[in-house]
XYZ file of C-alpha atoms in Angstrom:
505
model
C 0.000 0.000 0.000
C 1.391 3.417 -1.013
C 2.125 6.129 1.542
C -0.317 9.038 1.540
C 2.612 11.429 0.961
C 6.068 10.577 -0.350
C 9.040 12.848 -0.962
C 11.355 11.119 -3.440
C 14.893 12.522 -3.794
C 13.782 16.182 -3.590
C 16.428 18.763 -4.471
C 16.215 22.562 -4.452
C 18.983 25.073 -5.161
C 18.973 28.841 -4.589
C 21.788 31.190 -5.652
C 24.766 30.248 -3.518
C 23.026 27.606 -1.412
C 21.692 24.051 -1.807
C 18.558 24.177 0.350
C 17.496 20.554 -0.226
C 19.724 17.697 -1.313
C 18.132 14.330 -2.179
C 15.458 14.337 0.539
C 13.259 11.216 0.727
C 10.740 10.034 3.344
C 7.092 8.945 3.675
C 4.138 10.228 5.688
C 1.208 7.854 6.190
C -2.471 8.449 6.879
C -3.275 8.540 10.602
C 0.281 9.599 11.404
C 1.887 12.745 12.814
C 5.396 12.879 11.351
C 7.813 15.147 13.198
C 10.348 17.156 11.211
C 13.328 18.523 13.128
C 16.568 20.306 12.341
C 18.501 23.503 12.897
C 17.395 26.801 11.363
C 18.278 26.766 7.680
C 18.312 22.952 7.550
C 15.665 22.974 4.781
C 12.454 22.131 6.669
C 10.469 25.217 5.650
C 11.792 24.979 2.076
C 10.405 21.446 1.833
C 6.995 22.668 3.003
C 7.056 25.396 0.363
C 7.686 22.697 -2.257
C 4.713 20.766 -0.883
C 2.611 23.935 -0.857
C 3.374 24.869 -4.470
C 5.362 28.016 -3.638
C 8.584 26.420 -4.930
C 9.054 23.831 -7.640
C 11.756 21.224 -6.932
C 14.843 21.209 -9.168
C 14.961 17.424 -8.888
C 12.934 14.571 -7.421
C 9.201 13.949 -7.111
C 6.288 14.480 -4.744
C 3.780 11.607 -4.718
C 0.262 11.472 -3.263
C -1.174 7.953 -2.918
C 1.621 6.717 -5.208
C 0.850 9.208 -8.002
C 3.320 11.945 -8.897
C 1.949 15.464 -8.472
C 3.325 18.793 -9.682
C 2.059 22.030 -8.185
C 2.585 25.134 -10.284
C 1.051 27.332 -7.590
C -0.222 27.371 -4.013
C -3.768 27.166 -5.380
C -2.927 23.887 -7.140
C -1.597 22.419 -3.893
C -4.728 23.487 -1.981
C -6.935 21.991 -4.706
C -5.104 18.671 -4.260
C -6.115 18.542 -0.590
C -2.909 19.910 0.942
C -2.773 22.618 3.621
C 0.494 24.188 4.755
C 0.602 26.459 7.805
C 3.824 28.433 7.590
C 5.845 29.813 10.488
C 5.675 33.289 8.951
C 1.944 33.964 9.021
C 0.077 34.808 5.824
C -3.048 36.887 6.319
C -4.803 40.078 5.194
C -4.680 42.429 8.217
C -7.600 44.654 7.185
C -10.013 41.741 6.694
C -11.983 40.057 9.479
C -11.353 36.622 10.942
C -14.249 35.199 8.881
C -12.992 36.808 5.659
C -9.452 35.535 6.218
C -10.646 32.022 6.996
C -12.800 31.846 3.856
C -10.509 33.837 1.574
C -10.946 32.466 -1.929
C -14.026 30.507 -0.882
C -16.438 33.168 0.413
C -20.121 32.285 -0.201
C -21.383 34.590 -2.949
C -23.938 35.037 -5.725
C -22.827 36.836 -8.907
C -19.920 38.343 -6.989
C -22.085 39.471 -4.058
C -20.605 38.095 -0.825
C -23.054 36.701 1.729
C -21.369 38.087 4.829
C -23.982 36.895 7.306
C -23.785 33.344 5.964
C -19.974 33.458 6.061
C -19.903 34.622 9.680
C -22.472 32.010 10.727
C -20.500 29.213 9.048
C -17.212 30.351 10.604
C -18.728 30.763 14.072
C -20.160 27.224 13.969
C -16.893 25.678 12.802
C -14.821 27.566 15.387
C -17.151 26.329 18.121
C -16.763 22.758 16.854
C -12.967 23.142 17.031
C -13.096 24.708 20.493
C -11.409 27.923 19.314
C -12.431 31.214 20.928
C -12.194 33.810 18.129
C -14.589 36.595 17.098
C -15.452 36.179 13.366
C -15.993 39.955 13.131
C -12.595 40.983 14.527
C -10.057 42.405 12.090
C -6.765 40.523 11.995
C -4.679 43.637 12.640
C -6.427 44.040 16.014
C -5.505 40.533 17.186
C -2.414 39.356 19.026
C 0.196 37.260 17.213
C -1.095 34.198 19.066
C -4.653 34.833 17.861
C -3.446 35.381 14.281
C -1.602 32.070 14.475
C -4.813 30.314 15.532
C -6.565 31.873 12.507
C -3.933 30.359 10.205
C -4.346 26.949 11.827
C -8.137 27.120 11.568
C -7.870 28.153 7.912
C -6.186 24.847 7.077
C -8.711 22.854 9.070
C -11.675 24.524 7.361
C -10.393 23.253 3.996
C -10.713 19.604 5.119
C -7.259 18.864 3.725
C -5.971 15.258 3.631
C -2.353 16.313 4.124
C -1.638 19.040 6.679
C 1.791 20.491 7.446
C 2.356 22.751 10.455
C 5.548 24.808 10.775
C 6.214 25.864 14.409
C 2.465 26.220 15.104
C 2.812 26.857 18.856
C 5.608 29.442 18.698
C 3.255 32.240 19.810
C 0.427 30.327 21.477
C -0.556 30.432 25.135
C -0.740 27.258 27.214
C -4.520 27.041 26.713
C -4.285 27.665 22.962
C -1.553 25.031 22.707
C -3.854 22.504 24.382
C -6.592 23.360 21.856
C -4.115 22.857 19.009
C -2.934 19.499 20.385
C -6.536 18.295 20.571
C -7.093 19.390 16.950
C -3.951 17.530 15.838
C -5.031 14.358 17.644
C -8.522 14.621 16.147
C -7.031 14.960 12.658
C -4.794 11.961 13.275
C -7.822 9.931 14.409
C -9.618 11.086 11.242
C -6.859 9.403 9.182
C -5.198 12.597 7.951
C -1.468 12.669 7.211
C 0.319 15.360 9.224
C 3.805 16.880 9.189
C 4.710 18.706 12.391
C 7.772 20.984 12.581
C 8.854 22.159 16.018
C 12.010 22.963 17.934
C 10.209 22.063 21.155
C 11.208 18.506 21.963
C 8.298 17.958 24.359
C 5.790 18.657 21.584
C 7.473 16.269 19.159
C 7.423 13.408 21.672
C 3.854 14.159 22.770
C 2.294 14.335 19.290
C 4.448 12.454 16.788
C 4.658 8.740 15.923
C 7.600 9.081 13.568
C 10.307 11.641 12.962
C 12.822 12.758 10.318
C 15.928 14.819 11.098
C 17.362 17.393 8.660
C 20.813 18.953 8.650
C 22.208 21.257 5.945
C 19.451 20.369 3.482
C 19.904 16.597 3.842
C 17.950 13.911 5.627
C 20.178 12.650 8.424
C 17.843 10.020 9.862
C 14.246 8.818 10.000
C 12.785 7.077 13.059
C 9.784 4.765 12.605
C 9.081 4.559 16.349
C 9.925 7.868 17.991
C 9.068 6.649 21.496
C 12.139 4.382 21.424
C 14.593 7.175 20.479
C 16.415 9.044 23.315
C 16.212 12.838 23.209
C 20.007 13.170 23.236
C 20.100 11.158 20.005
C 17.764 13.598 18.249
C 19.745 16.615 19.447
C 23.045 15.096 18.284
C 21.550 14.230 14.883
C 20.249 17.788 14.501
C 23.359 19.738 15.458
C 26.093 17.189 14.754
C 27.458 17.515 18.302
C 26.434 16.776 21.865
C 24.787 19.510 23.954
C 24.555 18.418 27.579
C 22.925 21.518 29.109
C 21.224 23.883 26.699
C 20.997 26.758 29.235
C 24.487 26.381 30.742
C 23.664 29.023 33.355
C 26.568 30.551 35.286
C 26.025 32.948 38.210
C 27.820 36.307 38.110
C 28.368 39.276 40.386
C 25.602 41.888 40.079
C 26.185 45.635 40.315
C 24.024 48.601 41.265
C 20.623 49.292 39.754
C 21.255 50.232 36.147
C 17.701 50.561 34.777
C 14.644 51.554 36.811
C 11.044 51.966 35.649
C 8.678 53.636 38.140
C 4.890 53.967 37.974
C 4.592 53.655 34.198
C 1.027 53.892 32.907
C -0.260 53.164 29.434
C -2.113 50.865 27.042
C -2.897 47.389 28.410
C -1.585 48.120 31.923
C -4.154 47.834 34.714
C -2.160 49.888 37.210
C 1.054 51.937 37.508
C 3.912 49.493 36.971
C 7.462 49.536 38.338
C 10.528 47.292 38.045
C 14.308 47.578 38.076
C 17.303 45.698 36.689
C 20.847 45.734 38.060
C 24.110 45.763 36.131
C 24.840 42.246 34.904
C 21.373 40.970 35.830
C 19.087 38.935 33.581
C 15.455 39.501 34.558
C 12.977 37.160 32.907
C 9.427 38.362 32.319
C 6.852 35.576 32.193
C 3.083 35.624 31.758
C 0.286 34.146 29.714
C -0.724 35.690 26.377
C -2.433 38.999 27.130
C -0.521 39.582 30.379
C 0.896 42.871 29.043
C 4.625 42.034 28.959
C 5.313 43.242 25.404
C 3.044 46.253 25.870
C 4.980 47.310 28.984
C 8.295 47.087 27.133
C 6.927 49.091 24.192
C 5.978 51.866 26.636
C 9.423 51.777 28.257
C 11.201 51.775 24.892
C 9.206 54.646 23.404
C 7.552 52.495 20.735
C 4.198 53.393 22.379
C 3.439 56.578 24.293
C 3.168 56.211 28.051
C 0.654 58.279 30.034
C 2.836 58.666 33.116
C 5.913 57.294 34.838
C 9.657 57.852 35.050
C 12.660 55.945 33.700
C 16.097 56.094 35.305
C 19.383 54.969 33.743
C 22.449 54.689 35.992
C 20.711 56.833 38.608
C 19.816 59.667 36.209
C 16.241 60.323 35.007
C 15.947 60.143 31.220
C 13.183 60.963 28.751
C 12.324 58.418 26.076
C 9.722 59.602 23.583
C 10.772 57.416 20.658
C 12.776 54.312 19.825
C 15.506 56.544 18.424
C 15.936 58.287 21.773
C 16.087 54.908 23.535
C 18.832 53.703 21.188
C 20.856 56.891 21.754
C 20.720 56.178 25.493
C 22.045 52.654 24.866
C 18.660 50.939 25.322
C 17.635 48.488 22.590
C 14.697 46.162 21.989
C 14.620 42.960 19.944
C 10.898 42.660 19.001
C 8.690 39.588 19.142
C 7.292 40.018 15.619
C 10.395 39.876 13.432
C 8.399 40.018 10.202
C 6.525 43.267 10.906
C 8.756 44.998 13.459
C 12.210 43.496 12.986
C 13.562 42.851 9.517
C 13.669 45.126 6.481
C 12.625 42.401 4.060
C 13.996 43.899 0.834
C 17.373 44.807 2.355
C 20.451 42.572 2.624
C 21.661 40.729 5.702
C 24.462 43.285 6.042
C 22.079 46.241 5.809
C 19.776 44.702 8.420
C 22.663 44.154 10.833
C 24.114 47.649 10.322
C 20.898 49.666 10.087
C 21.247 51.127 13.598
C 25.000 51.295 14.170
C 25.837 52.715 10.725
C 25.466 56.225 12.180
C 28.815 55.507 13.847
C 30.410 54.658 10.480
C 30.044 58.070 8.849
C 33.246 59.821 7.808
C 33.108 63.602 8.069
C 29.408 63.137 8.758
C 28.761 62.473 5.068
C 30.447 59.345 3.728
C 29.582 55.832 4.860
C 32.471 53.515 5.682
C 31.404 50.473 3.655
C 34.465 48.497 4.722
C 33.532 48.924 8.392
C 29.957 47.822 7.648
C 31.193 44.713 5.845
C 33.510 43.839 8.740
C 30.682 44.236 11.268
C 28.294 42.080 9.229
C 30.863 39.327 8.685
C 31.806 39.335 12.387
C 28.244 38.739 13.556
C 27.417 36.274 10.790
C 30.337 34.214 12.107
C 29.614 34.848 15.821
C 25.943 33.810 15.677
C 26.459 31.278 12.869
C 23.900 32.954 10.589
C 23.307 30.629 7.643
C 23.515 32.812 4.547
C 25.480 32.487 1.283
C 26.903 35.979 1.906
C 26.217 39.243 3.709
C 24.743 40.526 0.423
C 21.887 37.999 0.478
C 18.405 39.526 0.858
C 17.282 38.741 4.398
C 13.832 37.615 3.230
C 15.471 34.498 1.752
C 16.804 33.399 5.159
C 14.946 31.065 7.491
C 12.994 32.669 10.328
C 15.565 31.647 12.906
C 18.433 33.152 10.926
C 16.436 36.362 10.493
C 16.093 36.436 14.272
C 19.862 36.081 14.649
C 20.383 39.007 12.267
C 18.070 41.225 14.346
C 19.945 40.243 17.496
C 23.218 41.042 15.708
C 21.869 44.518 14.899
C 21.756 45.383 18.584
C 24.936 43.556 19.526
C 26.703 45.771 16.983
C 25.761 48.872 18.986
C 29.033 50.003 20.664
C 27.584 51.357 23.948
C 24.866 48.936 25.035
C 23.467 49.496 28.512
C 20.014 47.896 28.510
C 18.937 45.026 26.235
C 15.233 44.088 26.031
C 14.665 40.748 24.311
C 11.058 39.868 23.444
C 10.842 36.124 22.647
C 14.472 36.054 21.410
C 14.466 32.320 20.624
C 10.978 31.970 19.112
C 11.212 29.462 16.259
C 14.919 28.861 16.827
C 16.536 25.438 17.019
C 18.223 23.940 20.067
C 21.768 24.559 18.825
C 21.087 28.220 17.985
C 19.343 28.721 21.346
C 22.473 27.466 23.094
C 24.549 30.036 21.177
C 22.114 32.896 21.875
C 22.072 32.145 25.613
C 25.860 32.447 25.657
C 25.614 35.835 23.915
C 23.090 36.959 26.577
C 25.461 35.823 29.352
C 28.352 37.691 27.705
C 26.274 40.891 27.579
C 25.394 40.474 31.253
C 29.058 39.939 32.167
C 29.832 43.252 30.406
C 27.450 44.980 32.829
C 24.382 45.260 30.594
C 20.959 45.098 32.207
C 19.011 42.343 30.423
C 15.220 42.007 30.225
C 14.072 38.787 28.561
C 10.420 38.088 27.762
C 9.683 34.446 27.017
C 6.591 32.253 26.792
C 8.742 29.156 27.349
C 8.756 28.601 31.099
C 11.801 26.249 31.072
C 13.743 28.976 29.232
C 12.797 31.656 31.769
C 13.750 29.338 34.635
C 16.965 28.246 32.917
C 18.413 31.651 31.990
C 17.112 34.254 34.467
C 18.640 35.546 37.689
C 15.213 36.779 38.756
C 11.722 36.272 37.337
C 8.970 38.911 37.167
C 5.518 37.451 36.520
C 2.769 39.514 34.878
C -0.921 38.711 34.988
C -3.713 40.565 33.218
C -1.944 43.895 32.817
C -0.121 44.061 36.159
C 2.931 42.598 37.878
C 1.674 39.700 39.981
C 4.971 39.095 41.772
C 8.647 38.263 41.371
C 10.852 35.367 42.403
C 14.628 35.058 42.795
C 16.174 32.201 40.851
C 16.540 30.004 43.923
C 12.813 30.162 44.735
C 11.470 29.842 41.189
C 10.060 26.613 39.789
C 7.266 25.807 37.352
C 4.615 25.581 40.059
C 5.529 28.834 41.832
C 5.714 30.803 38.570
C 2.446 29.410 37.188
C 0.675 30.125 40.484
C 1.481 33.811 39.924
C 0.714 33.751 36.190
C -2.696 32.050 36.235
C -5.701 34.415 36.441
C -7.569 34.818 39.697
C -11.255 34.153 39.072
C -12.407 37.495 40.479
C -10.026 39.528 38.297
C -11.382 41.234 35.154
C -10.049 39.968 31.841
C -7.349 42.194 30.357
C -7.618 43.369 26.770
C -3.894 43.254 26.107
C -2.830 42.002 22.720
């Protein structure tokens, strides 16, 4: 009996890089097949071949033993395939219902039946156990909610083959549980699923089988994942052994370097204060909607605060824009790299140098291109950014390598004092995480004050010197490293029944 989906010797070459090299494996009906590998290993490229966005340079894709060729994404969808990409694809000015039914809206002679569309979407969302308002515009939703829309879009098409690329990277604990139930229901319904994730727990919880990629090649396939030790998967992915991914080392802390007092603004329920010492890594944890990112946007000048003071090295400072924050040595690596981080049409070098290039002007007029090239090459090597050259357009890099480039942008700033990292390892593989943690530790050892927002509780516990927990627009409490564990942090993060629900994105 033929596999539902077969990749047979798939090859794909881009200028300067072989993204896929002779990849072959099967995915059967009623199976969740895990796909793992470092950023740039070729996983997302393979899904784009399956989804009709790329055509393979060699090899074949077979469905039920029959070769298929997709000239477009529409052809792939018509064949019963749904691909949910890590970089979300939606129309921000349309509603949830319109996005979900895009290309299939009920209509008569071009007249869209909006009421019927909303009714249909509301019923299907209820069946899936997803809490979304069909009338809400996508641009008003949080990243987590937009991700759920993308997942629901695939499910509404009743696809036979469904591929999910890092689907939980922005989801809350509750939303993740909803997704897991949907995946299990699809498996029970005899669908064939591909599941890409860097989160090992998810792979072991959901997947029967697994294939490992490295540098565009299939390294191994495992027919019974339950029998494979985690250390084996990690070694196959990165080509080396990583014993402790966090590798935390305590360090001496200095005086208070960065203090925020009684800040008020969008999504905050009350005046909010916190401080960070020299060399300290303070982790901010909370459920989706807790207000962590919104607080940092107010502090950084990306959003206007209503009240409050900010002190740097004991001196009050005014921050009315991101530019002013950067000039004070305060930088922010944003959660949404696609909309707030990268300049998609620019090169890797330009994205790395976009902030610090003001220091490379000669006589205030001429840009020192040699200095820019040296800076770009240094950080490409330091963070192991997978790119054919610094001149490559950043939009052609994997999401994880884009994230490394954004981080490099701020590391290139010569006088860093405060570094705010919002989900710095979202969608990044275990090897790259290990490297990024070491960069964070190096910054702390230099005396920087580090604020790290993360939705991954093990990461917050593994990296932070102190943990601040937010709940529904306010700080619920804080814990020193020695007193923090999953139970104590979650007790602070989970909503109290009598509290009003926050409207934070």
